[in-house]
């Protein structure tokens, strides 16, 4: 009996240590955790992958850094999740694909952010949709009418178009992409409740590729990857190009940020330096986004 | 003797651990929801029909999602139950042992396929089919969700029923042979009545699973917070939580509302399960074998 209880206590102690340890996991040698925006996650993963292959251990970058294997973990979950992870201290960095709200900054306290790049939301349709030829340029007013459900069929927009229902595709209402769209285009008007909410940007683009009556705000990066399968329309006469996104004339855009609570440790700084280096920026561009530098 | 005691205590401790996990999960969800219900009346949450957490002021009406969750799960169970029971009968009574040996692991394997894979297949096959053959504007619908879910819960129905049927068959095999009772007679008067209980268990299991299934349903149902219609889009509670939890600001009203939605889902499941438990008790008492 006695021995069993000792065993039980020991296992409980070990278990609580493990649970506590997972909270403090970021303290482990040579490991960095990223969590947040699923738009930004592949970019960070790609940079991390190259970084790990190039150096292997931290002390190869700089002799003052620890002699530990470079391990960088990236997981998605949404911009809100990124802020939450930094706030709870469950990861070193958070990734967001929107500006961080004032109240979130206040909650974090010692707040730092790094601008990695910019992503634009292009108003994209299926190439089989005649709107590409008939009306390749939409005004903001028309956009609001389409996304709020006021225009129900395509011929409401232009009589030359088919009398088929407009299939509005959006991201989840609470997410970063939708917030940007709501703020820059819809303003006070609500998006129609019968819009399809896609769980990811990939699913949204797939829907537009598959359905000829669909319209959605596909990420600029996705449009570059799926050239020919989806067609971005002009908004107020402005085409979503790198120049227009950078100088702000194409206004449906959002920043890609890495956020941090408190000061960076030497290894964290080493990785962020890599991310913001010319090589890191090249990857941002390769992934279809507009690099910050 | 000593060893036995150790075993008993170990079992007790582990049970306690499992129960306390469940209890703490419930407590955590209840805590977050309580903060939400302080600001939004429960009745409004349950009967409101508009959901827009980002509007000003935000609207939290869960009723369409409650309906959709129950609707899709019932539809899926209604499709899967007859097919599953039929498959179980064929497998246990009619199929030669070799076919049983081949098919059963395959059906069990179906339960192990990740739901994302089901969801993707559903998007590419079921949803696409509705769009091309029925000229619906979009194929995402309650029906698509129901069909997909039915396929997903089929293995549970089949294996639950099969196990009980094969038991009955083995139990009465010698007696029946001695009396030269035909297979069909056995099936009609022994297997099917006895399987009633198993069918019920399958019903509960599949309904609970269907209600909680998230990813696959989220991919094919369109996720529109409107009242469900068989051929139209809808949004289930698990899909709502999964979609919006990532974007919700921690500690905000939206965040708490999602926990409250989870609490409601648990309560709906609990209600269904206790209802079935009640009925099952009646079946147990009514039929003796």
Coordinates of C-alpha atoms in Angstrom, one line a residue:
Chain A
X1 CA 0.0 0.0 0.0
X2 CA 2.6 2.4 1.2
X3 CA 4.8 1.9 -1.7
X4 CA 1.9 2.2 -4.1
X5 CA 1.0 5.6 -2.7
X6 CA 4.5 6.7 -3.1
X7 CA 4.4 5.6 -6.7
X8 CA 1.1 7.4 -7.2
X9 CA 2.5 10.6 -5.7
X10 CA 5.6 10.4 -7.8
X11 CA 3.6 10.0 -11.0
X12 CA 1.4 12.9 -10.1
X13 CA 4.4 15.0 -9.4
X14 CA 6.0 14.0 -12.7
X15 CA 2.8 14.7 -14.5
X16 CA 2.3 18.1 -13.0
X17 CA 6.0 18.9 -13.9
X18 CA 5.3 17.9 -17.5
X19 CA 2.2 20.1 -17.6
X20 CA 4.1 23.0 -16.0
X21 CA 7.0 22.3 -18.4
X22 CA 4.9 22.6 -21.5
X23 CA 4.0 26.1 -20.3
X24 CA 7.7 26.9 -19.9
X25 CA 8.7 25.0 -23.0
X26 CA 9.9 28.2 -24.7
X27 CA 12.7 28.3 -22.1
X28 CA 14.3 25.2 -23.6
X29 CA 17.6 25.7 -25.3
X30 CA 17.7 26.8 -28.9
X31 CA 13.9 26.5 -29.5
X32 CA 11.7 29.3 -30.9
X33 CA 7.9 29.0 -31.2
X34 CA 5.7 31.0 -33.6
X35 CA 2.0 30.9 -33.5
X36 CA -0.8 32.8 -35.2
X37 CA -1.9 33.8 -38.7
X38 CA -2.3 31.0 -41.2
X39 CA -1.4 33.4 -44.0
X40 CA 2.0 34.2 -42.5
X41 CA 2.8 30.7 -41.2
X42 CA 4.1 29.3 -44.4
X43 CA 6.4 32.2 -44.9
X44 CA 8.0 31.9 -41.5
X45 CA 8.3 28.1 -41.9
X46 CA 10.1 28.5 -45.2
X47 CA 12.5 31.1 -43.7
X48 CA 13.0 28.9 -40.7
X49 CA 13.7 25.8 -42.8
X50 CA 16.4 27.6 -44.8
X51 CA 17.9 29.1 -41.6
X52 CA 18.1 25.6 -40.0
X53 CA 19.7 24.1 -43.1
X54 CA 22.2 26.9 -43.4
X55 CA 23.5 27.0 -39.8
X56 CA 22.4 23.9 -37.9
X57 CA 23.4 25.1 -34.5
X58 CA 23.1 28.5 -33.0
X59 CA 26.7 29.0 -32.2
X60 CA 27.6 28.7 -35.9
X61 CA 25.9 32.1 -36.4
X62 CA 27.7 33.7 -33.6
X63 CA 30.1 32.1 -31.1
X64 CA 28.3 33.8 -28.2
X65 CA 25.1 32.0 -28.9
X66 CA 24.5 28.6 -27.2
X67 CA 25.7 25.4 -28.7
X68 CA 22.2 24.0 -29.3
X69 CA 20.4 22.8 -32.4
X70 CA 18.3 25.4 -34.1
X71 CA 14.7 24.5 -33.7
X72 CA 11.9 26.8 -34.9
X73 CA 8.3 25.7 -34.6
X74 CA 5.5 27.4 -36.5
X75 CA 1.8 26.7 -36.1
X76 CA -1.3 28.4 -37.4
X77 CA -4.5 29.2 -35.7
X78 CA -5.4 32.8 -36.7
X79 CA -4.3 36.3 -36.0
X80 CA -6.2 36.4 -32.7
X81 CA -4.5 33.2 -31.7
X82 CA -1.1 34.8 -32.4
X83 CA -1.8 37.7 -30.0
X84 CA -3.2 35.2 -27.4
X85 CA -0.1 33.1 -27.6
X86 CA 2.2 36.1 -26.9
X87 CA -0.1 37.2 -24.1
X88 CA -0.2 33.8 -22.4
X89 CA 3.5 33.3 -23.0
X90 CA 2.9 30.0 -24.8
X91 CA 5.1 31.1 -27.7
X92 CA 8.0 33.5 -28.3
X93 CA 6.4 35.2 -31.2
X94 CA 2.9 35.8 -32.5
X95 CA 2.0 36.2 -36.2
X96 CA -0.8 38.5 -37.3
X97 CA -2.1 39.4 -40.7
X98 CA -3.8 42.5 -39.5
X99 CA -2.9 45.6 -37.4
X100 CA -2.9 44.8 -33.7
X101 CA -5.7 46.5 -31.8
X102 CA -4.9 49.1 -29.2
X103 CA -6.6 47.1 -26.4
X104 CA -4.5 44.0 -27.4
X105 CA -1.3 46.1 -27.3
X106 CA -2.3 47.4 -23.9
X107 CA -2.9 43.9 -22.6
X108 CA 0.5 42.7 -23.8
X109 CA 2.2 45.7 -22.2
X110 CA 5.8 45.6 -23.4
X111 CA 4.8 45.3 -27.0
X112 CA 7.1 45.1 -30.1
X113 CA 6.2 44.4 -33.7
X114 CA 8.1 43.6 -36.9
X115 CA 6.7 44.4 -40.3
X116 CA 7.4 41.5 -42.6
X117 CA 5.4 42.4 -45.6
X118 CA 2.0 43.4 -47.0
X119 CA -0.8 41.3 -48.4
X120 CA -3.6 42.7 -50.4
X121 CA -7.1 41.2 -50.7
X122 CA -8.0 41.1 -54.3
X123 CA -11.7 40.9 -55.4
X124 CA -11.4 37.7 -57.4
X125 CA -13.9 35.8 -59.6
X126 CA -13.9 32.6 -61.7
X127 CA -12.4 33.2 -65.2
X128 CA -15.6 31.7 -66.8
X129 CA -17.6 34.5 -65.3
X130 CA -18.4 37.1 -68.0
X131 CA -17.9 39.9 -65.5
X132 CA -14.2 39.7 -66.3
X133 CA -15.0 41.1 -69.8
X134 CA -18.1 43.1 -69.1
X135 CA -17.1 44.8 -65.9
X136 CA -13.5 44.3 -65.0
X137 CA -13.6 47.3 -62.7
X138 CA -15.9 47.5 -59.7
X139 CA -16.6 50.6 -57.7
X140 CA -16.6 50.4 -53.9
X141 CA -20.4 51.0 -54.0
X142 CA -20.9 48.0 -56.2
X143 CA -18.7 45.9 -54.0
X144 CA -20.7 46.8 -50.9
X145 CA -23.9 45.9 -52.8
X146 CA -22.6 42.5 -53.8
X147 CA -21.2 41.5 -50.5
X148 CA -24.2 42.8 -48.5
X149 CA -26.5 40.7 -50.6
X150 CA -28.3 43.7 -52.1
X151 CA -27.4 42.4 -55.6
X152 CA -28.7 38.8 -55.6
X153 CA -28.0 37.8 -59.1
X154 CA -25.2 38.8 -61.5
X155 CA -27.5 40.6 -63.9
X156 CA -28.4 43.0 -61.0
X157 CA -24.8 44.2 -61.4
X158 CA -24.9 44.5 -65.2
X159 CA -27.8 43.4 -67.5
X160 CA -25.3 41.8 -69.8
X161 CA -24.5 39.2 -67.2
X162 CA -26.2 35.9 -66.5
X163 CA -29.2 35.7 -64.3
X164 CA -27.5 33.4 -61.8
X165 CA -27.1 33.8 -58.1
X166 CA -24.0 35.6 -56.9
X167 CA -22.1 33.2 -54.5
X168 CA -20.3 35.4 -52.0
X169 CA -17.3 33.7 -50.4
X170 CA -15.7 35.2 -47.3
X171 CA -13.4 34.2 -44.5
X172 CA -14.6 33.8 -40.9
X173 CA -16.2 37.0 -39.7
X174 CA -13.9 37.3 -36.6
X175 CA -10.7 36.7 -38.6
X176 CA -8.0 39.1 -39.8
X177 CA -8.8 39.0 -43.5
X178 CA -12.5 39.8 -42.9
X179 CA -11.7 42.6 -40.5
X180 CA -9.5 44.3 -43.1
X181 CA -12.2 43.9 -45.7
X182 CA -14.9 45.1 -43.4
X183 CA -12.9 48.2 -42.4
X184 CA -11.7 49.2 -45.9
X185 CA -14.7 48.3 -48.0
X186 CA -17.9 47.5 -46.1
X187 CA -17.4 50.1 -43.3
X188 CA -20.8 50.0 -41.4
X189 CA -22.6 47.6 -43.7
X190 CA -22.8 44.0 -42.7
X191 CA -21.9 41.2 -45.1
X192 CA -24.9 39.0 -46.0
X193 CA -25.5 36.2 -43.6
X194 CA -25.9 33.7 -46.5
X195 CA -22.3 34.2 -47.6
X196 CA -20.1 31.0 -47.5
X197 CA -17.5 31.3 -44.7
X198 CA -14.3 29.5 -45.7
X199 CA -12.2 28.0 -43.0
X200 CA -9.0 29.1 -44.8
X201 CA -7.7 31.3 -47.6
X202 CA -7.0 28.1 -49.6
X203 CA -10.6 26.9 -49.2
X204 CA -11.8 30.4 -50.3
X205 CA -9.7 30.3 -53.5
X206 CA -10.7 26.7 -54.2
X207 CA -14.4 27.7 -54.0
X208 CA -13.8 30.5 -56.5
X209 CA -11.9 28.1 -58.8
X210 CA -14.7 25.5 -58.6
X211 CA -17.8 27.8 -58.8
X212 CA -18.2 30.1 -61.8
X213 CA -20.6 32.4 -59.9
X214 CA -18.4 32.8 -56.9
X215 CA -16.8 36.1 -55.8
X216 CA -14.4 36.4 -52.9
X217 CA -11.5 38.4 -51.5
X218 CA -8.6 36.2 -52.3
X219 CA -5.2 37.0 -50.9
X220 CA -2.7 38.6 -53.4
X221 CA -0.3 35.8 -52.7
X222 CA -2.9 33.2 -53.6
X223 CA -3.8 35.0 -56.9
X224 CA -0.2 34.9 -57.9
X225 CA 0.0 31.1 -57.2
X226 CA -3.3 30.4 -59.1
X227 CA -2.8 32.7 -62.1
X228 CA -5.4 31.9 -64.8
X229 CA -7.6 29.9 -62.4
X230 CA -9.0 33.0 -60.7
X231 CA -9.1 36.6 -62.0
X232 CA -8.7 39.6 -59.8
X233 CA -10.9 42.6 -60.6
X234 CA -9.9 46.3 -60.3
X235 CA -11.3 48.2 -57.4
X236 CA -12.2 51.9 -58.2
X237 CA -10.1 51.6 -61.3
X238 CA -7.0 50.5 -59.4
X239 CA -5.4 47.2 -60.3
X240 CA -3.8 45.1 -57.4
X241 CA -0.2 45.3 -58.4
X242 CA 2.9 45.4 -56.2
X243 CA 3.4 49.2 -56.9
X244 CA -0.2 50.0 -56.2
X245 CA -0.3 48.0 -53.0
X246 CA 3.0 49.5 -51.8
X247 CA 2.0 53.2 -52.4
X248 CA -1.5 52.5 -50.9
X249 CA -3.6 53.4 -54.0
X250 CA -4.9 49.8 -53.9
X251 CA -6.4 50.1 -50.4
X252 CA -7.8 46.7 -49.6
X253 CA -4.5 45.5 -48.0
X254 CA -3.2 44.4 -44.7
X255 CA 0.2 44.2 -43.0
X256 CA 1.9 40.9 -42.1
X257 CA 3.4 41.3 -38.6
X258 CA 5.4 39.4 -36.1
X259 CA 4.6 40.5 -32.6
X260 CA 6.7 40.0 -29.4
X261 CA 6.2 40.7 -25.7
X262 CA 9.3 42.1 -24.0
X263 CA 12.9 42.2 -25.2
X264 CA 14.3 39.6 -27.5
X265 CA 16.8 37.0 -26.4
X266 CA 20.0 36.7 -28.5
X267 CA 18.7 33.7 -30.4
X268 CA 15.3 35.3 -31.1
X269 CA 17.1 38.4 -32.4
X270 CA 19.3 36.3 -34.6
X271 CA 16.3 34.7 -36.3
X272 CA 14.4 38.0 -36.7
X273 CA 17.5 39.5 -38.3
X274 CA 17.5 36.7 -40.8
X275 CA 13.8 37.1 -41.4
X276 CA 14.2 40.8 -42.2
X277 CA 17.4 40.2 -44.3
X278 CA 17.4 40.4 -48.0
X279 CA 17.1 36.6 -48.2
X280 CA 14.1 36.5 -45.8
X281 CA 12.4 39.2 -47.9
X282 CA 13.1 37.2 -51.0
X283 CA 11.0 34.3 -49.5
X284 CA 8.2 36.7 -48.6
X285 CA 8.2 37.8 -52.3
X286 CA 8.3 34.2 -53.5
X287 CA 5.3 33.3 -51.4
X288 CA 3.4 35.9 -53.3
X289 CA 3.4 38.8 -50.8
X290 CA 4.8 42.3 -51.0
X291 CA 8.0 42.4 -48.9
X292 CA 8.4 45.1 -46.4
X293 CA 11.9 46.1 -47.6
Chain B
X1 CA -4.0 -10.1 -1.8
X2 CA -1.8 -7.1 -1.6
X3 CA -1.5 -7.0 -5.4
X4 CA -5.2 -7.1 -5.7
X5 CA -5.6 -4.1 -3.5
X6 CA -3.0 -2.2 -5.5
X7 CA -5.0 -2.9 -8.6
X8 CA -8.3 -1.8 -7.1
X9 CA -6.7 1.5 -5.9
X10 CA -5.0 2.1 -9.2
X11 CA -8.3 1.7 -11.0
X12 CA -10.0 4.0 -8.6
X13 CA -7.3 6.6 -9.0
X14 CA -7.4 6.5 -12.7
X15 CA -11.1 6.7 -12.8
X16 CA -11.0 9.7 -10.5
X17 CA -8.4 11.3 -12.8
X18 CA -10.6 10.7 -15.9
X19 CA -13.7 12.1 -14.2
X20 CA -11.8 15.1 -12.9
X21 CA -10.5 15.9 -16.3
X22 CA -14.1 16.0 -17.6
X23 CA -15.2 18.0 -14.6
X24 CA -12.4 20.6 -15.1
X25 CA -13.2 21.0 -18.8
X26 CA -16.8 21.5 -17.9
X27 CA -15.9 24.0 -15.1
X28 CA -13.7 26.0 -17.5
X29 CA -16.3 26.2 -20.2
X30 CA -19.0 27.1 -17.6
X31 CA -16.7 29.8 -16.1
X32 CA -16.2 31.5 -19.4
X33 CA -19.9 31.2 -20.4
X34 CA -21.0 32.6 -17.0
X35 CA -19.1 35.8 -17.7
X36 CA -20.9 35.9 -21.1
X37 CA -24.4 35.3 -19.6
X38 CA -23.8 38.1 -17.2
X39 CA -23.8 40.5 -20.1
X40 CA -26.2 38.8 -22.5
X41 CA -29.4 37.2 -21.2
X42 CA -29.5 33.4 -21.8
X43 CA -33.0 33.6 -23.4
X44 CA -31.7 36.1 -26.0
X45 CA -28.7 33.8 -26.7
X46 CA -31.0 30.8 -27.2
X47 CA -33.8 32.4 -29.2
X48 CA -31.9 35.2 -31.2
X49 CA -31.7 34.5 -34.9
X50 CA -28.9 36.9 -35.9
X51 CA -25.2 36.1 -35.3
X52 CA -22.7 38.9 -36.0
X53 CA -20.1 39.3 -33.2
X54 CA -18.3 42.0 -35.2
X55 CA -21.3 44.3 -35.6
X56 CA -21.8 47.3 -33.4
X57 CA -23.6 46.4 -31.1
X58 CA -22.7 42.7 -31.6
X59 CA -25.5 40.2 -32.1
X60 CA -25.3 36.8 -30.5
X61 CA -28.3 34.7 -31.5
X62 CA -27.5 31.0 -31.5
X63 CA -30.8 29.5 -32.6
X64 CA -30.0 28.9 -36.3
X65 CA -26.9 27.1 -35.3
X66 CA -28.7 24.9 -32.7
X67 CA -31.2 24.0 -35.3
X68 CA -28.6 23.3 -37.9
X69 CA -26.6 21.1 -35.5
X70 CA -29.6 19.0 -34.6
X71 CA -30.8 18.9 -38.2
X72 CA -27.6 17.7 -39.8
X73 CA -27.0 15.1 -37.1
X74 CA -30.5 13.7 -37.3
X75 CA -30.4 13.7 -41.1
X76 CA -27.0 11.8 -41.0
X77 CA -28.3 9.3 -38.5
X78 CA -31.5 8.8 -40.5
X79 CA -29.4 8.0 -43.6
X80 CA -26.7 5.9 -41.8
X81 CA -28.9 3.8 -39.5
X82 CA -30.9 1.8 -42.1
X83 CA -27.8 1.3 -44.3
X84 CA -25.6 0.4 -41.4
X85 CA -28.1 -2.1 -39.9
X86 CA -28.6 -3.7 -43.3
X87 CA -24.9 -4.0 -43.8
X88 CA -24.5 -5.5 -40.3
X89 CA -27.2 -8.1 -41.0
X90 CA -25.7 -9.1 -44.3
X91 CA -22.2 -9.3 -42.8
X92 CA -23.2 -11.3 -39.8
X93 CA -25.8 -13.7 -41.3
X94 CA -25.3 -14.0 -45.0
X95 CA -21.8 -13.2 -45.9
X96 CA -19.3 -16.2 -45.9
X97 CA -16.6 -15.9 -43.2
X98 CA -14.0 -15.0 -45.8
X99 CA -15.9 -11.9 -46.9
X100 CA -16.5 -11.0 -43.3
X101 CA -12.8 -11.4 -42.6
X102 CA -12.1 -9.1 -45.5
X103 CA -14.8 -6.4 -45.1
X104 CA -14.8 -5.9 -41.4
X105 CA -11.3 -4.4 -41.1
X106 CA -12.1 -2.3 -44.1
X107 CA -15.2 -0.8 -42.5
X108 CA -13.3 -0.3 -39.2
X109 CA -10.6 1.5 -41.3
X110 CA -13.2 3.9 -42.5
X111 CA -13.5 5.2 -38.9
X112 CA -9.8 6.0 -38.8
X113 CA -9.7 8.3 -41.9
X114 CA -9.1 11.9 -40.7
X115 CA -12.1 14.1 -41.0
X116 CA -10.3 16.7 -43.2
X117 CA -9.9 14.0 -45.8
X118 CA -13.6 13.3 -45.6
X119 CA -14.3 17.0 -45.8
X120 CA -12.1 17.5 -48.8
X121 CA -13.7 14.5 -50.6
X122 CA -17.1 15.9 -49.7
X123 CA -16.2 19.3 -51.2
X124 CA -14.8 17.8 -54.4
X125 CA -17.5 15.1 -54.9
X126 CA -20.8 15.8 -53.1
X127 CA -20.7 19.6 -53.3
X128 CA -19.4 19.6 -56.9
X129 CA -22.1 17.0 -57.8
X130 CA -24.9 19.3 -56.5
X131 CA -23.5 22.2 -58.4
X132 CA -23.1 20.5 -61.7
X133 CA -26.2 18.2 -61.7
X134 CA -28.8 20.3 -59.8
X135 CA -27.7 23.7 -61.0
X136 CA -27.8 25.1 -57.4
X137 CA -25.9 28.3 -57.1
X138 CA -23.6 26.6 -54.6
X139 CA -23.6 23.0 -53.5
X140 CA -22.8 23.7 -49.8
X141 CA -25.9 22.5 -48.0
X142 CA -27.4 20.7 -45.1
X143 CA -27.9 17.7 -47.4
X144 CA -24.3 17.6 -48.4
X145 CA -23.3 17.7 -44.7
X146 CA -25.8 15.0 -43.9
X147 CA -24.6 12.7 -46.6
X148 CA -21.0 13.2 -45.7
X149 CA -21.7 12.7 -42.0
X150 CA -23.7 9.6 -42.7
X151 CA -20.7 8.1 -44.5
X152 CA -18.5 9.0 -41.5
X153 CA -20.7 7.4 -38.9
X154 CA -21.5 4.3 -40.9
X155 CA -18.6 2.3 -39.5
X156 CA -19.8 2.9 -35.9
X157 CA -23.3 1.7 -36.7
X158 CA -22.0 -1.4 -38.6
X159 CA -19.5 -2.5 -36.0
X160 CA -21.9 -1.9 -33.0
X161 CA -24.7 -3.9 -34.6
X162 CA -22.5 -6.6 -36.1
X163 CA -20.9 -7.4 -32.8
X164 CA -24.2 -7.9 -31.0
X165 CA -25.7 -9.9 -34.0
X166 CA -22.7 -12.3 -34.3
X167 CA -22.9 -12.9 -30.5
X168 CA -26.6 -14.0 -30.8
X169 CA -25.8 -16.1 -33.8
X170 CA -23.0 -17.9 -32.1
X171 CA -25.1 -18.4 -28.9
X172 CA -28.0 -20.0 -30.7
X173 CA -26.1 -21.7 -33.5
X174 CA -26.1 -25.2 -32.2
X175 CA -29.6 -25.2 -30.9
X176 CA -30.9 -23.8 -34.2
X177 CA -29.0 -26.4 -36.2
X178 CA -30.3 -29.1 -34.0
X179 CA -33.8 -27.9 -34.6
X180 CA -33.0 -27.4 -38.3
X181 CA -34.1 -23.8 -38.2
X182 CA -33.2 -21.9 -41.4
X183 CA -30.9 -18.9 -41.4
X184 CA -33.7 -16.6 -42.5
X185 CA -35.9 -17.7 -39.7
X186 CA -33.1 -17.1 -37.2
X187 CA -32.6 -13.7 -38.6
X188 CA -36.2 -12.8 -38.5
X189 CA -37.0 -14.1 -35.0
X190 CA -33.7 -14.0 -33.2
X191 CA -31.2 -11.7 -34.6
X192 CA -33.2 -8.6 -35.5
X193 CA -35.2 -8.5 -32.2
X194 CA -32.1 -8.9 -30.2
X195 CA -30.2 -6.3 -32.1
X196 CA -32.7 -3.7 -31.0
X197 CA -30.6 -2.7 -28.1
X198 CA -27.5 -2.6 -30.3
X199 CA -29.3 -0.5 -32.9
X200 CA -30.2 1.9 -30.1
X201 CA -26.6 2.1 -28.9
X202 CA -25.6 2.8 -32.5
X203 CA -28.1 5.5 -32.7
X204 CA -26.8 7.3 -29.6
X205 CA -23.2 6.8 -30.6
X206 CA -23.7 8.1 -34.1
X207 CA -25.8 11.0 -33.1
X208 CA -23.3 12.2 -30.5
X209 CA -20.5 11.8 -32.9
X210 CA -22.4 13.6 -35.7
X211 CA -23.2 16.5 -33.4
X212 CA -19.6 17.0 -32.4
X213 CA -18.0 16.5 -35.8
X214 CA -16.3 19.7 -36.9
X215 CA -13.9 19.8 -39.7
X216 CA -15.7 17.7 -42.4
X217 CA -19.0 19.5 -41.8
X218 CA -17.4 22.9 -41.7
X219 CA -15.9 22.2 -45.2
X220 CA -19.2 21.3 -46.9
X221 CA -22.0 23.2 -45.2
X222 CA -21.1 26.7 -46.2
X223 CA -21.1 28.2 -42.6
X224 CA -23.8 30.8 -43.0
X225 CA -25.5 31.7 -39.7
X226 CA -29.0 31.5 -41.2
X227 CA -31.8 29.1 -40.5
X228 CA -31.1 25.7 -42.0
X229 CA -32.9 24.4 -45.0
X230 CA -32.2 21.0 -46.6
X231 CA -30.9 22.5 -49.9
X232 CA -29.4 25.6 -48.4
X233 CA -26.3 26.6 -46.4
X234 CA -26.2 26.4 -42.6
X235 CA -23.7 26.5 -39.8
X236 CA -23.3 24.0 -37.0
X237 CA -22.1 25.0 -33.5
X238 CA -18.8 23.1 -33.7
X239 CA -18.1 24.8 -37.1
X240 CA -18.9 28.1 -35.6
X241 CA -16.5 27.6 -32.7
X242 CA -13.7 26.3 -34.9
X243 CA -14.1 29.1 -37.4
X244 CA -14.3 32.0 -35.0
X245 CA -12.1 30.9 -32.1
X246 CA -8.9 31.7 -34.0
X247 CA -9.9 35.3 -34.6
X248 CA -11.6 36.1 -31.4
X249 CA -9.7 38.5 -29.0
X250 CA -9.0 36.7 -25.8
X251 CA -11.3 37.6 -23.0
X252 CA -13.6 39.6 -25.3
X253 CA -17.4 39.1 -25.3
X254 CA -17.0 37.2 -28.7
X255 CA -14.5 34.8 -27.1
X256 CA -16.8 34.1 -24.2
X257 CA -19.8 33.8 -26.5
X258 CA -18.0 30.9 -28.3
X259 CA -17.5 29.2 -25.0
X260 CA -21.2 29.7 -24.2
X261 CA -22.0 28.1 -27.6
X262 CA -19.9 25.1 -26.6
X263 CA -21.7 24.9 -23.3
X264 CA -25.0 24.9 -25.2
X265 CA -23.8 22.1 -27.5
X266 CA -22.8 20.0 -24.4
X267 CA -26.2 20.6 -22.9
X268 CA -28.0 19.6 -26.2
X269 CA -25.9 16.4 -26.4
X270 CA -26.6 15.7 -22.7
X271 CA -30.4 16.2 -23.2
X272 CA -30.4 13.8 -26.2
X273 CA -28.3 11.2 -24.4
X274 CA -30.4 11.2 -21.3
X275 CA -33.6 11.0 -23.4
X276 CA -32.2 7.9 -25.1
X277 CA -31.0 6.5 -21.9
X278 CA -34.6 6.8 -20.6
X279 CA -36.0 5.1 -23.6
X280 CA -33.4 2.3 -23.5
X281 CA -34.3 1.5 -19.9
X282 CA -37.9 1.0 -21.1
X283 CA -36.8 -1.3 -23.9
X284 CA -34.7 -3.3 -21.4
X285 CA -37.6 -3.7 -19.1
X286 CA -40.1 -4.4 -21.8
X287 CA -38.3 -7.1 -23.7
X288 CA -36.8 -10.2 -22.1
X289 CA -34.6 -12.6 -23.8

